[in-house]
mmCIF file of C-alpha atoms in Angstrom:
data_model
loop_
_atom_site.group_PDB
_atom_site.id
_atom_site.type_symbol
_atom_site.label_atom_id
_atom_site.label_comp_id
_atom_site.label_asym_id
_atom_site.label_seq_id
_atom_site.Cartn_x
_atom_site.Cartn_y
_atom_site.Cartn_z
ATOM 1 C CA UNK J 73 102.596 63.642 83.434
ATOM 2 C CA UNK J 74 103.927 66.095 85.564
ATOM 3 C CA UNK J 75 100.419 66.910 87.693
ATOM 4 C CA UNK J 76 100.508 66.660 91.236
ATOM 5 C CA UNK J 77 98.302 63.757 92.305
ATOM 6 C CA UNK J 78 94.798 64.955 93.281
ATOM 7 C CA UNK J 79 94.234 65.260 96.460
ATOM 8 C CA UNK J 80 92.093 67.305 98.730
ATOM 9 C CA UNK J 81 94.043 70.418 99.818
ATOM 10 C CA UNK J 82 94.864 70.777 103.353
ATOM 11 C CA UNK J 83 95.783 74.349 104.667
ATOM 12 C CA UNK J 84 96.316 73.247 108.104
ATOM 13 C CA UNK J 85 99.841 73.441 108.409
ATOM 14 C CA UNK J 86 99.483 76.777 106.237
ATOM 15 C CA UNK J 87 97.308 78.673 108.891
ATOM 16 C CA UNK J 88 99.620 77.303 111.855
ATOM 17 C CA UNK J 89 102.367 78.264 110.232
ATOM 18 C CA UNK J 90 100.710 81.925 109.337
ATOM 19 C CA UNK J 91 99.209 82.115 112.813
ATOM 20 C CA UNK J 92 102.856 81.163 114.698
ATOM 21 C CA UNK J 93 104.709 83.974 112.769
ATOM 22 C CA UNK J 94 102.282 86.584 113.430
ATOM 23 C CA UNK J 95 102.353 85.367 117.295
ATOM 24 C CA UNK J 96 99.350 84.485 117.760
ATOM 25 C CA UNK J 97 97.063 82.407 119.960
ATOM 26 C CA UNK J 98 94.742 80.154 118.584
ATOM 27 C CA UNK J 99 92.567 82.250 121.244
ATOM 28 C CA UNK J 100 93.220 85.190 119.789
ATOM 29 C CA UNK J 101 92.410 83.791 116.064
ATOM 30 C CA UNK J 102 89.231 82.550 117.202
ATOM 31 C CA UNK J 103 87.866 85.829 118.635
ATOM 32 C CA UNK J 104 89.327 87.578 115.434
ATOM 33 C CA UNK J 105 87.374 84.714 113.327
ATOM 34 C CA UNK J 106 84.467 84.390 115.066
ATOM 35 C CA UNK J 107 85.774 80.182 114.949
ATOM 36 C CA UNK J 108 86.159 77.939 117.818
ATOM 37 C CA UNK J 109 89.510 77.104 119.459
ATOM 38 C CA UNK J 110 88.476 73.598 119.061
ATOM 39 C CA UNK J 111 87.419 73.740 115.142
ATOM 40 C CA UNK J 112 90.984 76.064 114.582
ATOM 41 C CA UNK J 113 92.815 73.363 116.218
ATOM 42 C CA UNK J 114 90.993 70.458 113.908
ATOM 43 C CA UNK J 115 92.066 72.650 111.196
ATOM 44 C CA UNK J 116 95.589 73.148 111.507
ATOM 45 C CA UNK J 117 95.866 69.721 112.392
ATOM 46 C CA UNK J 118 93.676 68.753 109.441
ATOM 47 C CA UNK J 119 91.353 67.222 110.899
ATOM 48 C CA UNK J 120 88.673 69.335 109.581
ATOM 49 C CA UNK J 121 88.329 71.400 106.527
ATOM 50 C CA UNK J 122 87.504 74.417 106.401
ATOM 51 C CA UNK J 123 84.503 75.693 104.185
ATOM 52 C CA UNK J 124 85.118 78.525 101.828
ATOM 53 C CA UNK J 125 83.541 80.966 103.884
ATOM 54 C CA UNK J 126 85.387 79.624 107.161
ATOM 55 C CA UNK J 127 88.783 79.493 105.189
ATOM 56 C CA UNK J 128 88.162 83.421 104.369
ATOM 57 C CA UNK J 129 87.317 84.399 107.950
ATOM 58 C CA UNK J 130 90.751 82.492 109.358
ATOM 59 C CA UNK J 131 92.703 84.528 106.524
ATOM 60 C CA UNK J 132 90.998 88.025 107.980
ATOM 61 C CA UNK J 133 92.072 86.845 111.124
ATOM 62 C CA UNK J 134 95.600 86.353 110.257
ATOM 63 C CA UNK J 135 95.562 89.553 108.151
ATOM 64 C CA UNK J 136 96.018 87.390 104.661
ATOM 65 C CA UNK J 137 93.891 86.119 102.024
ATOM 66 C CA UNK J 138 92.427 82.753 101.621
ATOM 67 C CA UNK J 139 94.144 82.214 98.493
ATOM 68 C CA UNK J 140 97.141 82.699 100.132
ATOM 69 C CA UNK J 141 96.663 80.315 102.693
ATOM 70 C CA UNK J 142 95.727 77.775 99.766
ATOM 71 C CA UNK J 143 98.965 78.569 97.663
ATOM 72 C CA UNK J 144 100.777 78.020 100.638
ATOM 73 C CA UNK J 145 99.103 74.965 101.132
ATOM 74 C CA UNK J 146 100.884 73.178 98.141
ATOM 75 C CA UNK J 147 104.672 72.494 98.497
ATOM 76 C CA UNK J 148 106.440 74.535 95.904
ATOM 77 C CA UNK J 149 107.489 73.466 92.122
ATOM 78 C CA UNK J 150 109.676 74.554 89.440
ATOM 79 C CA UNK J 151 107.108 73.287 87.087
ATOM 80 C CA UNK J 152 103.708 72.871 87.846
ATOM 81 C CA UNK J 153 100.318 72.369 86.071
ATOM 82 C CA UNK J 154 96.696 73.020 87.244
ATOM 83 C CA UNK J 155 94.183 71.402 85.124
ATOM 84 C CA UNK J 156 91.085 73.349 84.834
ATOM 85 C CA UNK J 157 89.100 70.797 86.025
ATOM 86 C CA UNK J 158 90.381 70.897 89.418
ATOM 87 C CA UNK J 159 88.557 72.760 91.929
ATOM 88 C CA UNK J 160 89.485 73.634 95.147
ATOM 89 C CA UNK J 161 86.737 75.317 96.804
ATOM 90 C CA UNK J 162 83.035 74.378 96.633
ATOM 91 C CA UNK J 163 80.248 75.458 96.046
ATOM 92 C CA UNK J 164 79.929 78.273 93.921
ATOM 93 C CA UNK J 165 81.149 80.840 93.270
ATOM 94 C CA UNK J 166 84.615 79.387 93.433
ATOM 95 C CA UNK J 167 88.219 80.580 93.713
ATOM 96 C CA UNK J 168 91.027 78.616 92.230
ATOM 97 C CA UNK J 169 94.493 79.171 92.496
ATOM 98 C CA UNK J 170 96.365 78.565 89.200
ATOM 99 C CA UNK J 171 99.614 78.936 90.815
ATOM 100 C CA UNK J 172 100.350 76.385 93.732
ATOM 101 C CA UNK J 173 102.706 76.344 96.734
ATOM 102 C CA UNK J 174 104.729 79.073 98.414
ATOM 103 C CA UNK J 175 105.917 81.845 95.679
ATOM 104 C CA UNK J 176 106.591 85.003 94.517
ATOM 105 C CA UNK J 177 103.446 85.388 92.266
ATOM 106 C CA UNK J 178 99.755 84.896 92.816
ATOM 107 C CA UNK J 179 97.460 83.821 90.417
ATOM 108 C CA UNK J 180 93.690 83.193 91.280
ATOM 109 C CA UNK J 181 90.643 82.622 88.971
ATOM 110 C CA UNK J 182 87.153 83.882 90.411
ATOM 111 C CA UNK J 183 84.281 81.904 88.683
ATOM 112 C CA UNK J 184 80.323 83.450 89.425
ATOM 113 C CA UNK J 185 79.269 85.571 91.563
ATOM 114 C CA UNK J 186 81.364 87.757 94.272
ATOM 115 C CA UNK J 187 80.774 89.163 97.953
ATOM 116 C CA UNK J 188 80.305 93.167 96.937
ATOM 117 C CA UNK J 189 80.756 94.348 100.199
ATOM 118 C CA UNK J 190 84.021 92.580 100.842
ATOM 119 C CA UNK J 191 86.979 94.887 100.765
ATOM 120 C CA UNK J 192 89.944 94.323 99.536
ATOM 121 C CA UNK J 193 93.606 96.317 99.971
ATOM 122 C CA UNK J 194 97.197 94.233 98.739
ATOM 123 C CA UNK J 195 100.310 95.879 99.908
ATOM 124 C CA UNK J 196 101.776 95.045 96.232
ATOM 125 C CA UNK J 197 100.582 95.706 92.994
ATOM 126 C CA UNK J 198 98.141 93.415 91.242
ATOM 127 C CA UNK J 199 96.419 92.967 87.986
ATOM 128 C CA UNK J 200 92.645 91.534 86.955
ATOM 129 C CA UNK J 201 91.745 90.135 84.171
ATOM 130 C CA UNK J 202 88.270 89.516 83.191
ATOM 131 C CA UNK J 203 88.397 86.041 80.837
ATOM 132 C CA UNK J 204 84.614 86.232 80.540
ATOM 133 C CA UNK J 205 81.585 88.189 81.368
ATOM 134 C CA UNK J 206 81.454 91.513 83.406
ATOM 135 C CA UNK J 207 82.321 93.217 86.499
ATOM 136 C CA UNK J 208 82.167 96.642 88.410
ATOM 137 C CA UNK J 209 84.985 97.459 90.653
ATOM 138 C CA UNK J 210 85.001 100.312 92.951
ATOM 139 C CA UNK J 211 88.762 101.813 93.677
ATOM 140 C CA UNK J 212 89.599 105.498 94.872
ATOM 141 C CA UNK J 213 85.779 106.621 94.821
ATOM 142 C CA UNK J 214 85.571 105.158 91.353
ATOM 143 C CA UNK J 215 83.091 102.663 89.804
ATOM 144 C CA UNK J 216 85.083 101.271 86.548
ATOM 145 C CA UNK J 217 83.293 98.657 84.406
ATOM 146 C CA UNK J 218 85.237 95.849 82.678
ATOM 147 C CA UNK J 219 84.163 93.413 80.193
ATOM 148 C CA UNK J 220 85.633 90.418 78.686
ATOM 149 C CA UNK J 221 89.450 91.400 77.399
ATOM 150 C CA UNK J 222 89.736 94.125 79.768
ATOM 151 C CA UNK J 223 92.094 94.461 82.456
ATOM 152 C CA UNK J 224 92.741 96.977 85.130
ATOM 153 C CA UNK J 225 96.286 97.369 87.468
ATOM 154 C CA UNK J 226 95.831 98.245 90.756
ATOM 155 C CA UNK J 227 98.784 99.904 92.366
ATOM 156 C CA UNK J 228 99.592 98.301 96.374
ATOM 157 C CA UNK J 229 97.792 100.098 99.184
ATOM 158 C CA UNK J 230 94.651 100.934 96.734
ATOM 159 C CA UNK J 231 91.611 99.936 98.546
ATOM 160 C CA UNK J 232 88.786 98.273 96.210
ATOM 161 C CA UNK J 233 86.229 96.289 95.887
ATOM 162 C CA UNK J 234 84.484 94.538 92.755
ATOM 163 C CA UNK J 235 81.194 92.035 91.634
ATOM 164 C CA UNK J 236 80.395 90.253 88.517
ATOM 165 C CA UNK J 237 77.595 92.187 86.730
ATOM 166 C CA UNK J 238 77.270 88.691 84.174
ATOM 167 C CA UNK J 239 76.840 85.164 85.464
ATOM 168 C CA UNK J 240 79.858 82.683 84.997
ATOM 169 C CA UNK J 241 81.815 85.609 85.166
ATOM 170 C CA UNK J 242 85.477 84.756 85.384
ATOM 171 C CA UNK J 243 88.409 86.837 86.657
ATOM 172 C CA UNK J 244 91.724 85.916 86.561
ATOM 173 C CA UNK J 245 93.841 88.082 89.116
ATOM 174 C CA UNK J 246 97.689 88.261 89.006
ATOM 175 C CA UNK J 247 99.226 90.246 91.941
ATOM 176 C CA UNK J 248 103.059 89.432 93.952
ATOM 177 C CA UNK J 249 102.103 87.710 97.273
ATOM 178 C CA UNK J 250 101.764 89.798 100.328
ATOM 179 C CA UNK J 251 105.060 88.160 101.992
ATOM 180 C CA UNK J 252 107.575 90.002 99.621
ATOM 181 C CA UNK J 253 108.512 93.113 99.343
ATOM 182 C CA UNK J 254 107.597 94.748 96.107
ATOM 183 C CA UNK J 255 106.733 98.430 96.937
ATOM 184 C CA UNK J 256 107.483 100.222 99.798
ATOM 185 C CA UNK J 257 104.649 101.912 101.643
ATOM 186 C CA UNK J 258 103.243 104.646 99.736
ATOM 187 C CA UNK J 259 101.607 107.804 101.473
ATOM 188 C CA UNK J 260 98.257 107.704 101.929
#
């Protein structure tokens, strides 16, 4: 009681509506993406959906994160629960969202392994947990080890990157989405 009904997520109207406030083309998303015109189209109409690693090169593209695009997937509820049986993205590792539709807050769960060499930088602050096993992240010419229990804050603007040094690793992060607000830019 209370669950949405489970269905297969469709970002399609998310990326169009991403892609039309940046102004872009789906021309200029496909160069950006490496993607075809044709597939971008099938997407935002969806027609086709994407695969995890297709869904993260749209969001590079369009200067956001695939979780992003999959929270604003979802419409938005007061009250909302995601079961922890329901995945989103396959196959492993995966990345759920535990918070769906368009809000304030982001919450994503990272399960296995993670692309090292990806980098990430949030304009607003954000906060991983690791629920289970290890990982290393890298910030500010730092390598910081976590294990289960531990958490580390990230302040907006700090550029990092991170990998699970355990299998099943899990890492919850919690971070205000990218469309509000929360800190004005900091010096660099």
């Amino acid at each position: 009681m209370g669950d949405h009904k489970e269905q297969p997520l469709r970002v399609g109207a998310a990326v169009r509506r991403r892609r039309r406030a940046l102004e872009l083309t789906l021309a200029v998303v496909a160069e950006r993406s490496g993607l075809s015109v044709p597939f971008l189209s099938q997407v935002e109409n969806d027609r086709a959906r994407p695969s995890r690693s297709s869904l993260e090169k749209v969001a590079d593209a369009l200067r956001t994160t695939a979780v992003e695009l999959l929270a604003a997937a979802d419409p938005a509820c007061s009250v909302d629960v995601v079961r922890a049986d329901v995945t989103e993205l396959e196959p492993q590792p995966l990345v759920r969202s535990l918070v769906r539709g368009h809000h304030q807050l982001l919450a994503s769960e990272f399960t296995g392994d993670h692309d090292a060499g990806r980098e990430f930088q949030h304009r607003n602050d954000e906060l991983m947990y690791v629920a289970d096993g290890g990982v290393e992240i890298e910030a500010e010419g730092r390598a910081y080890r976590l294990g289960r229990g531990d958490t580390m804050y990230l302040t907006g603007g700090v550029r990092h990157r991170w990998r699970a040094t355990v299998p099943d690793t899990r890492v919850i992060v919690v971070a205000v989405a990218e469309h509000i607000e929360a800190v004005q830019d900091r010096p660099r």
